Coordinates of C-alpha atoms in Angstrom, one line a residue:
M1 CA 141.5 115.3 72.9
A2 CA 141.1 111.6 72.3
E3 CA 137.2 111.0 72.8
K4 CA 137.6 107.8 72.6
E5 CA 139.1 108.8 76.0
F6 CA 136.4 110.0 77.8
E7 CA 134.4 107.6 76.7
H8 CA 133.5 106.7 80.1
M9 CA 132.5 110.4 80.8
K10 CA 129.7 110.6 78.8
L11 CA 125.7 111.4 80.8
E12 CA 124.6 107.8 78.6
N13 CA 127.1 105.6 80.9
Q14 CA 127.2 107.3 83.7
L15 CA 125.5 104.2 86.1
C16 CA 124.3 106.6 88.2
F17 CA 122.8 108.9 86.0
L18 CA 120.7 105.7 85.1
L19 CA 119.6 104.5 88.1
Y20 CA 118.6 107.9 89.6
A21 CA 116.3 108.5 86.3
S22 CA 114.7 105.2 86.4
S23 CA 113.5 105.9 90.1
R24 CA 112.4 109.4 89.6
E25 CA 110.2 107.8 87.0
M26 CA 109.1 105.1 88.8
T27 CA 108.1 107.0 91.4
K28 CA 106.1 109.7 89.2
R29 CA 104.0 106.5 87.7
Y30 CA 103.5 105.2 91.7
K31 CA 101.8 108.9 91.8
P32 CA 98.5 108.4 91.0
L33 CA 98.2 104.8 91.8
L34 CA 98.7 105.8 95.9
D35 CA 96.6 108.8 95.7
K36 CA 93.7 106.8 95.2
L37 CA 95.8 105.0 99.2
N38 CA 96.4 108.6 99.8
V39 CA 99.8 107.8 100.7
T40 CA 103.9 108.7 100.0
Y41 CA 106.0 106.6 98.2
P42 CA 108.0 106.1 101.2
Q43 CA 104.4 105.5 103.6
Y44 CA 103.5 102.6 100.5
L45 CA 107.2 101.2 101.4
A46 CA 106.6 101.7 105.1
L47 CA 103.0 100.1 104.3
L48 CA 104.8 96.8 102.7
L49 CA 106.8 96.2 105.3
L50 CA 104.3 96.0 107.8
W51 CA 101.2 93.6 105.7
E52 CA 104.9 91.5 105.6
H53 CA 105.9 91.4 109.2
E54 CA 102.6 93.1 111.3
E55 CA 105.2 95.3 113.7
L56 CA 109.0 96.0 113.6
N57 CA 110.0 98.6 115.8
V58 CA 111.5 101.3 114.4
K59 CA 115.0 101.4 114.6
R60 CA 114.0 98.0 112.2
M61 CA 112.2 99.9 109.8
G62 CA 114.9 102.5 108.7
E63 CA 118.0 100.0 108.5
L64 CA 115.5 98.3 105.6
L65 CA 113.9 101.3 104.0
H66 CA 117.8 103.2 104.2
L67 CA 116.1 106.1 106.1
D68 CA 117.5 107.5 108.8
S69 CA 115.6 108.8 111.9
G70 CA 115.1 112.1 110.9
T71 CA 113.2 111.4 107.9
L72 CA 111.5 108.8 109.3
T73 CA 110.0 109.4 112.5
P74 CA 107.8 112.1 110.9
M75 CA 106.7 109.9 108.2
L76 CA 105.6 107.3 110.8
K77 CA 103.8 110.4 113.0
R78 CA 101.1 111.3 110.1
M79 CA 101.2 108.1 109.4
E80 CA 99.4 107.5 113.3
Q81 CA 97.7 111.0 113.3
R82 CA 96.1 108.9 109.7
G83 CA 94.6 106.8 112.1
I84 CA 96.7 103.9 109.8
I85 CA 99.9 102.4 112.0
I86 CA 99.3 102.7 115.9
R87 CA 103.3 103.4 117.8
R88 CA 104.1 101.8 121.1
R89 CA 107.7 102.7 123.0
S90 CA 108.6 99.3 125.1
P91 CA 108.7 99.0 128.6
E92 CA 111.2 98.3 128.8
D93 CA 112.8 100.4 126.5
E94 CA 111.6 103.6 126.4
R95 CA 113.9 104.0 123.5
S96 CA 112.6 102.0 121.2
V97 CA 109.7 102.1 119.7
T98 CA 107.9 99.4 117.5
I99 CA 104.4 100.2 115.1
R100 CA 101.5 98.3 114.1
L101 CA 99.2 98.7 110.9
T102 CA 95.4 99.7 112.9
D103 CA 92.3 98.6 111.2
E104 CA 92.1 100.4 108.3
G105 CA 96.3 100.1 107.5
W106 CA 95.5 96.3 107.4
A107 CA 92.1 97.5 105.2
M108 CA 94.3 99.9 102.6
Q109 CA 96.6 96.6 101.6
K110 CA 92.9 95.1 99.2
T111 CA 93.6 98.4 97.9
A112 CA 97.5 98.8 96.9
A113 CA 97.1 94.9 95.7
D114 CA 96.8 96.0 92.4
I115 CA 100.1 98.3 92.8
P116 CA 103.1 95.7 92.0
I117 CA 101.4 94.3 88.9
A118 CA 100.3 97.9 86.6
M119 CA 104.3 98.8 87.6
L120 CA 105.6 96.0 85.8
E121 CA 103.4 96.5 83.5
Q122 CA 104.4 100.0 82.7
T123 CA 108.4 98.7 82.9
G124 CA 107.6 96.6 79.7
L125 CA 108.9 94.2 81.5
S126 CA 108.8 90.3 81.8
K127 CA 108.5 88.1 85.1
E128 CA 112.3 86.7 84.4
E129 CA 113.3 90.4 82.6
L130 CA 112.6 92.0 86.3
K131 CA 113.8 89.0 88.5
Q132 CA 117.4 89.8 86.7
V133 CA 117.4 93.4 86.9
K134 CA 116.1 93.3 91.0
Q135 CA 119.1 91.3 91.5
S136 CA 121.6 93.1 89.9
L137 CA 120.3 95.8 91.9
Y138 CA 120.5 94.4 95.3
E139 CA 124.0 92.9 94.5
V140 CA 124.6 96.8 93.5
L141 CA 123.1 97.9 96.2
K142 CA 124.5 95.4 99.3
T143 CA 128.0 96.4 97.7
L144 CA 127.2 99.9 98.1
H145 CA 125.9 99.5 101.3
G146 CA 128.8 98.2 102.9
V147 CA 131.7 100.3 101.4
K148 CA 131.8 102.9 104.0

């Protein structure tokens, strides 16, 4: 067999593996930073959205986080039990649930403010390199999300 013929099948040449391994490493690096907030990585992502938008309905949050309701709803229930968020059903439509931060949820933003900077430092990327990597990953995500 010609080795060149199967070069594309080497693990090191798989984009999916690089994304998978990078994601695992990033999540592992986030853990000690998020332990200070006592939140998981998906909960941190939900907090980022709420700090930005102040209020979101569950459906929109799921779309933005690429999470289905079966994953998102239990996570939000745990956050509500901790007193970080408030979930409210819409009086007009019982199926629609809106999420808002409590004062405690807003207070966590100050503690979390250094996390993105710490993570950028851990990657070893410059701000310009980070911008390029994010742009490429957004393009991949947008393309894959559009493919059914």
